[in-house]
Amino acid sequence: MLGKTYPGQDCSAARALELVGERWTLLLLRDAMFRNYVRYSQFSESLGIATNVLARRLDGLVASGLMEARVTGPRADHREYHLTQKGLEMKPIIMALTAWGDKWLGPGPVVFRHSHDGGLVTLEPRCSQCREPVDVGDIGVQRRAVDAR
Amino acid sequence: MLGKTYPGQDCSAARALELVGERWTLLLLRDAMFRNYVRYSQFSESLGIATNVLARRLDGLVASGLMEARVTGPRADHREYHLTQKGLEMKPIIMALTAWGDKWLGPGPVVFRHSHDGGLVTLEPRCSQCREPVDVGDIGVQRRAVDAR
DNA sequence: CATATGGCTTGCATCACGCAAGCTTATCTG
DNA sequence: CAGATAAGCTTGCGTGATGCAAGCCATATG
């Protein structure tokens, strides 16, 4: 969203936050991803967000390609907001927030399930070298290797 | 952080966002987690955040138990801000944001490495039933089973 | 024709943020 | 030991984002 940028930050997380870091935005994505909400009124009721802010957020999500607006009826302003693949892949971010909240603030109302077999889905940091789960204390960063661009 | 709450949201992600959802907060955690920053001046230079806001954010992080303030010298206001375990475990959230940004906005400057063997660390949604990685499209939510509380 | 519904826009008050300035207690320099 | 420098703030002020209430428009409904 323009206006809430992080100038001078060469960082993927910061760039992602420029799109979804504003108040309400991640909760809109949560509702779209896990409750399959698509309409303005659904988001409005769910969040109790001011209507002008809601309109701006939805426009922003469409503008940044996380959602797609589909006109469904005779009125151009009665749209359905559907997640794009780009938006859908924000799921792990919501899941990580949820997992942290469940652990440190108390269990929330929902768990994540695999739609194929109903198994619990968790988000694990895993090493591609040793193929083992990695403790958060053992994760560091390194400059990305320079390759042919 | 008080003031930026999401009243009426019974949701772990929303509760987590009440603590870290304000502007700058997640970038402060990023610097603390991956650059090992501990001092006011380090965060200030890194982010170019307004000083009054920085002071409020650090106080907030201490108040919510994500950081711990240690007095190191003769002056009580020269503190080091160290992540607690509670704060450290926010790592997957930053990692998920980074992974998304790397994929959808272009590769950023860093990759995550396992400190034991230098292997690449990724964050995978994985099913505890079939033990396989799960596609984001196949993850749903279900109300948590009620058990003895 | 009156009312209801969905999806807004507008106006206004309030609050958070950005910026510049200044303050305070060390420590460093000549 | 005077003056400069540095770290870590606080204060004041202007601007922009947000919250709230009201109103509007087109369609659907009775």
Coordinates of C-alpha atoms (C1' of nucleotides) in Angstrom, one line a residue:
Chain A
M1 CA 0.0 0.0 0.0
L2 CA 1.5 3.3 -1.0
G3 CA 2.1 5.7 1.9
K4 CA 3.2 3.0 4.3
T5 CA 6.4 2.1 2.8
Y6 CA 9.8 1.3 4.4
P7 CA 12.2 3.3 2.3
G8 CA 15.8 2.1 2.3
Q9 CA 15.0 -1.4 3.4
D10 CA 16.5 -4.0 1.0
C11 CA 14.6 -6.8 2.5
S12 CA 11.9 -9.2 1.3
A13 CA 10.1 -9.2 4.6
A14 CA 9.9 -5.4 4.6
R15 CA 8.7 -5.4 1.0
A16 CA 6.0 -7.9 1.9
L17 CA 5.0 -5.7 4.8
E18 CA 4.6 -2.7 2.5
L19 CA 1.7 -4.7 1.0
V20 CA 0.1 -6.3 4.0
G21 CA 1.6 -4.5 7.0
E22 CA -1.2 -2.0 7.5
R23 CA -3.8 -2.4 10.1
W24 CA -6.6 -4.9 9.2
T25 CA -5.0 -6.2 6.0
L26 CA -3.8 -9.5 7.3
L27 CA -7.1 -10.1 9.0
L28 CA -8.8 -9.5 5.7
L29 CA -6.6 -12.1 4.1
R30 CA -7.3 -14.5 7.0
D31 CA -11.1 -14.2 6.4
A32 CA -10.6 -14.7 2.7
M33 CA -8.3 -17.7 3.1
F34 CA -9.9 -19.6 5.9
R35 CA -13.5 -18.5 6.0
N36 CA -13.8 -18.1 2.2
Y37 CA -15.2 -14.6 2.5
V38 CA -15.5 -12.8 -0.7
R39 CA -17.9 -9.9 -0.2
Y40 CA -17.5 -6.4 1.3
S41 CA -20.3 -7.0 3.7
Q42 CA -18.8 -10.2 5.0
F43 CA -15.5 -8.6 5.8
S44 CA -17.3 -5.6 7.3
E45 CA -19.3 -7.7 9.7
S46 CA -16.4 -9.9 10.6
L47 CA -14.0 -7.2 11.5
G48 CA -16.0 -4.1 12.5
I49 CA -13.6 -2.0 10.4
A50 CA -14.6 1.5 9.3
T51 CA -16.2 1.3 5.9
N52 CA -14.0 3.8 4.2
V53 CA -10.9 2.0 5.4
L54 CA -12.3 -1.4 4.3
A55 CA -12.9 0.0 0.8
R56 CA -9.3 1.3 0.7
R57 CA -7.9 -2.0 1.9
L58 CA -9.8 -4.1 -0.6
D59 CA -8.7 -1.7 -3.4
G60 CA -5.1 -2.0 -2.2
L61 CA -5.2 -5.8 -2.1
V62 CA -6.5 -5.8 -5.7
A63 CA -4.0 -3.2 -6.7
S64 CA -1.1 -5.3 -5.3
G65 CA -2.4 -8.4 -7.0
L66 CA -3.3 -10.4 -3.8
M67 CA -7.0 -10.3 -4.7
E68 CA -9.0 -10.1 -7.8
A69 CA -12.4 -8.3 -8.1
R70 CA -15.1 -10.1 -10.0
V71 CA -18.3 -8.3 -10.9
T72 CA -21.1 -10.8 -10.3
G73 CA -24.4 -9.0 -10.9
P74 CA -25.8 -6.0 -12.7
R75 CA -24.0 -3.5 -10.5
A76 CA -20.3 -2.8 -11.1
D77 CA -19.8 -2.0 -7.4
H78 CA -21.1 -5.3 -6.2
R79 CA -18.0 -7.3 -6.6
E80 CA -16.6 -10.5 -5.2
Y81 CA -13.0 -10.4 -3.9
H82 CA -11.2 -13.6 -4.6
L83 CA -7.7 -14.4 -3.5
T84 CA -5.2 -14.9 -6.3
Q85 CA -2.4 -17.5 -6.0
K86 CA -0.2 -14.6 -4.9
G87 CA -2.6 -13.9 -2.1
L88 CA -3.3 -17.5 -1.2
E89 CA 0.4 -18.1 -0.7
M90 CA 0.3 -15.7 2.3
K91 CA -1.3 -18.6 4.2
P92 CA 2.0 -19.6 5.9
I93 CA 2.2 -16.1 7.3
I94 CA -1.2 -16.3 9.0
M95 CA -0.4 -19.8 10.1
A96 CA 2.9 -18.7 11.7
L97 CA 1.1 -15.9 13.5
T98 CA -1.6 -18.3 14.7
A99 CA 0.8 -20.9 15.8
W100 CA 2.7 -18.3 17.8
G101 CA -0.4 -16.9 19.4
D102 CA -1.6 -20.4 20.2
K103 CA 1.6 -21.2 22.1
W104 CA 2.3 -17.9 23.8
L105 CA -1.1 -16.2 24.3
G106 CA -3.2 -19.3 24.7
P107 CA -4.9 -21.7 22.3
G108 CA -7.2 -20.1 19.8
P109 CA -10.4 -21.4 18.3
V110 CA -9.1 -23.2 15.3
V111 CA -6.5 -25.7 14.1
F112 CA -5.2 -26.3 10.6
R113 CA -6.1 -29.5 8.7
H114 CA -5.0 -31.2 5.6
S115 CA -8.1 -31.3 3.3
H116 CA -7.0 -34.7 1.9
D117 CA -6.7 -36.7 5.1
G118 CA -7.8 -34.4 7.9
G119 CA -4.3 -34.5 9.5
L120 CA -3.0 -31.6 11.5
V121 CA -0.9 -29.2 9.4
T122 CA 2.0 -27.5 11.1
L123 CA 4.7 -25.1 9.8
E124 CA 8.1 -26.5 10.5
P125 CA 11.5 -24.9 9.8
R126 CA 13.4 -27.7 8.2
C127 CA 16.9 -28.0 7.0
S128 CA 17.3 -29.1 3.3
Q129 CA 20.8 -30.5 4.2
C130 CA 20.2 -32.8 7.2
R131 CA 16.4 -33.0 6.5
E132 CA 15.6 -32.5 10.2
P133 CA 13.4 -29.9 11.8
V134 CA 15.5 -27.0 13.0
D135 CA 15.2 -25.1 16.3
V136 CA 14.6 -21.4 15.9
G137 CA 17.7 -20.7 17.8
D138 CA 19.8 -22.4 15.1
I139 CA 18.5 -20.4 12.2
G140 CA 20.7 -17.6 10.8
V141 CA 20.9 -15.5 7.7
Q142 CA 23.5 -15.4 5.0
R143 CA 23.8 -13.1 2.0
R144 CA 22.3 -14.8 -1.0
A145 CA 24.9 -16.2 -3.4
V146 CA 25.5 -14.0 -6.4
D147 CA 24.5 -15.8 -9.6
A148 CA 23.8 -15.0 -13.2
R149 CA 20.9 -12.5 -13.2
Chain B
M1 CA 0.6 -2.7 22.0
L2 CA -2.4 -1.0 23.6
G3 CA -4.4 1.2 21.4
K4 CA -4.1 -0.9 18.3
T5 CA -6.2 -3.8 19.3
Y6 CA -8.7 -5.8 17.4
P7 CA -11.7 -6.0 19.7
G8 CA -14.1 -8.9 19.2
Q9 CA -11.6 -11.1 17.3
D10 CA -11.3 -14.5 18.9
C11 CA -8.3 -15.4 16.9
S12 CA -4.7 -16.2 17.7
A13 CA -3.4 -14.4 14.7
A14 CA -5.3 -11.3 15.6
R15 CA -4.0 -11.5 19.2
A16 CA -0.5 -11.8 17.9
L17 CA -1.0 -8.9 15.6
E18 CA -2.1 -6.8 18.6
L19 CA 1.5 -7.2 19.8
V20 CA 3.5 -7.0 16.6
G21 CA 1.1 -5.6 14.0
E22 CA 2.1 -1.9 14.3
R23 CA 4.3 -0.2 11.9
W24 CA 8.0 -1.0 12.4
T25 CA 7.6 -3.7 15.1
L26 CA 8.2 -6.7 12.9
L27 CA 11.3 -5.0 11.4
L28 CA 12.6 -4.4 14.9
L29 CA 12.3 -8.1 15.6
R30 CA 13.9 -8.9 12.3
D31 CA 17.0 -6.8 13.2
A32 CA 17.1 -8.4 16.7
M33 CA 16.7 -11.9 15.4
F34 CA 18.9 -12.0 12.4
R35 CA 21.3 -9.1 12.8
N36 CA 21.7 -9.5 16.6
Y37 CA 21.0 -5.8 17.2
V38 CA 20.4 -5.0 20.8
R39 CA 20.9 -1.2 21.1
Y40 CA 18.6 1.7 20.5
S41 CA 21.1 3.3 18.2
Q42 CA 21.4 0.2 16.1
F43 CA 17.7 0.0 15.5
S44 CA 17.6 3.7 14.9
E45 CA 20.2 3.6 12.2
S46 CA 18.9 0.5 10.6
L47 CA 15.3 1.6 10.1
G48 CA 15.3 5.4 10.1
I49 CA 12.4 5.3 12.4
A50 CA 11.3 8.4 14.3
T51 CA 13.0 8.4 17.7
N52 CA 9.9 8.8 19.8
V53 CA 8.2 6.0 17.9
L54 CA 11.3 3.8 18.4
A55 CA 11.3 4.4 22.1
R56 CA 7.6 3.5 22.3
R57 CA 8.0 0.3 20.2
L58 CA 10.9 -1.0 22.3
D59 CA 9.0 -0.3 25.5
G60 CA 6.0 -2.1 24.0
L61 CA 8.1 -5.1 23.1
V62 CA 9.5 -5.3 26.6
A63 CA 6.0 -4.8 28.0
S64 CA 4.6 -7.7 26.0
G65 CA 7.5 -9.9 26.9
L66 CA 9.1 -10.3 23.5
M67 CA 12.2 -8.4 24.6
E68 CA 14.0 -8.0 27.9
A69 CA 15.9 -4.8 28.7
R70 CA 19.3 -5.2 30.4
V71 CA 21.1 -2.3 31.9
T72 CA 24.7 -2.6 31.0
G73 CA 26.5 0.5 32.2
P74 CA 26.3 3.2 34.7
R75 CA 23.2 4.8 33.0
A76 CA 19.8 3.3 33.5
D77 CA 18.7 4.5 30.1
H78 CA 21.5 2.8 28.2
R79 CA 20.0 -0.6 27.9
E80 CA 20.4 -3.6 25.7
Y81 CA 17.3 -5.1 24.3
H82 CA 17.5 -8.9 24.0
L83 CA 14.9 -11.2 22.6
T84 CA 13.2 -13.5 25.0
Q85 CA 12.3 -17.0 23.9
K86 CA 8.8 -15.7 23.3
G87 CA 10.3 -13.1 20.9
L88 CA 12.7 -15.5 19.3
E89 CA 9.9 -17.8 18.4
M90 CA 8.5 -15.1 16.1
K91 CA 11.2 -16.2 13.6
P92 CA 8.9 -18.3 11.5
I93 CA 6.7 -15.2 11.0
I94 CA 9.6 -13.2 9.6
M95 CA 10.7 -16.2 7.6
A96 CA 7.3 -16.7 6.0
L97 CA 7.1 -13.0 5.1
T98 CA 10.6 -13.2 3.6
A99 CA 9.9 -16.4 1.6
W100 CA 6.7 -14.8 0.2
G101 CA 8.6 -11.7 -0.7
D102 CA 11.4 -13.7 -2.3
K103 CA 8.9 -15.5 -4.5
W104 CA 6.5 -12.8 -5.4
L105 CA 8.4 -9.6 -5.3
G106 CA 11.8 -10.9 -6.3
P107 CA 14.7 -12.5 -4.4
G108 CA 15.9 -10.5 -1.4
P109 CA 19.4 -10.2 -0.1
V110 CA 19.5 -13.1 2.3
V111 CA 18.8 -16.8 2.7
F112 CA 18.2 -18.8 5.9
R113 CA 20.8 -21.2 7.0
H114 CA 21.0 -24.0 9.6
S115 CA 23.8 -23.0 12.0
H116 CA 24.8 -26.6 12.5
D117 CA 25.5 -27.7 8.9
G118 CA 24.9 -24.6 6.8
G119 CA 21.9 -26.2 5.0
L120 CA 19.1 -24.0 3.6
V121 CA 16.2 -23.7 6.1
T122 CA 12.7 -23.5 4.6
L123 CA 9.3 -23.3 6.2
E124 CA 7.1 -26.1 5.1
P125 CA 3.5 -26.7 5.8
R126 CA 3.5 -30.4 6.6
C127 CA 0.8 -32.9 7.5
S128 CA 1.3 -34.8 10.7
Q129 CA -0.9 -37.6 9.3
C130 CA 0.6 -38.4 5.9
R131 CA 3.9 -36.8 6.8
E132 CA 4.0 -35.0 3.5
P133 CA 4.4 -31.4 2.6
V134 CA 1.0 -29.8 2.0
D135 CA 0.0 -27.4 -0.7
V136 CA -1.4 -24.1 0.6
G137 CA -4.6 -24.8 -1.3
D138 CA -5.2 -27.9 0.7
I139 CA -5.0 -26.3 4.1
G140 CA -8.3 -25.6 5.9
V141 CA -9.3 -24.7 9.4
Q142 CA -11.5 -26.6 11.9
R143 CA -12.7 -25.6 15.3
R144 CA -10.3 -26.9 18.0
A145 CA -11.5 -30.0 19.7
V146 CA -12.9 -29.3 23.2
D147 CA -10.9 -31.0 25.8
A148 CA -10.5 -30.9 29.6
R149 CA -9.4 -27.3 30.4
Chain C
dC1 C1' -44.7 3.1 -4.3
dA2 C1' -42.1 2.4 0.3
dT3 C1' -38.7 -0.1 2.4
dA4 C1' -34.5 -2.8 2.6
dT5 C1' -29.9 -4.1 1.2
dG6 C1' -25.1 -3.8 -0.4
dG7 C1' -21.5 -0.9 -1.2
dC8 C1' -19.9 2.6 -1.0
dT9 C1' -18.4 8.4 -0.4
dT10 C1' -18.1 12.5 2.4
dG11 C1' -17.1 15.2 6.5
dC12 C1' -15.2 15.7 10.7
dA13 C1' -12.8 14.5 15.0
dT14 C1' -9.1 12.0 17.0
dC15 C1' -5.0 9.6 17.2
dA16 C1' -0.5 7.9 15.5
dC17 C1' 3.4 9.1 13.0
dG18 C1' 7.4 12.0 11.1
dC19 C1' 10.5 15.6 11.9
dA20 C1' 13.3 18.8 14.3
dA21 C1' 15.0 20.5 18.4
dG22 C1' 16.6 20.1 22.8
dC23 C1' 17.9 17.8 27.2
dT24 C1' 20.7 14.7 30.2
dT25 C1' 24.4 11.9 31.7
dA26 C1' 28.5 9.8 30.7
dT27 C1' 33.0 9.7 28.2
dC28 C1' 36.5 11.3 25.3
dT29 C1' 39.8 15.1 23.8
dG30 C1' 43.1 18.8 24.3
Chain D
dC1 C1' 39.2 20.8 33.7
dA2 C1' 36.6 23.1 29.7
dG3 C1' 34.6 21.8 25.7
dA4 C1' 33.0 18.3 22.4
dT5 C1' 30.8 14.1 21.5
dA6 C1' 27.7 10.3 22.0
dA7 C1' 23.6 7.5 23.4
dG8 C1' 19.1 7.7 24.5
dC9 C1' 15.7 9.8 25.0
dT10 C1' 11.4 13.8 25.6
dT11 C1' 8.7 17.6 23.7
dG12 C1' 6.2 20.2 20.4
dC13 C1' 4.1 20.6 16.1
dG14 C1' 2.3 19.5 11.6
dT15 C1' 0.4 15.9 8.7
dG16 C1' -1.7 11.8 7.5
dA17 C1' -4.4 7.6 8.8
dT18 C1' -8.2 6.0 11.2
dG19 C1' -13.0 5.8 13.4
dC20 C1' -17.6 7.2 13.3
dA21 C1' -21.9 8.9 11.6
dA22 C1' -24.5 10.3 7.9
dG23 C1' -25.9 10.1 3.4
dC24 C1' -26.3 8.3 -1.4
dC25 C1' -27.3 5.2 -5.3
dA26 C1' -29.0 1.2 -7.7
dT27 C1' -31.3 -2.9 -7.3
dA28 C1' -34.4 -6.2 -5.0
dT29 C1' -38.5 -7.0 -2.3
dG30 C1' -43.3 -6.4 -0.5

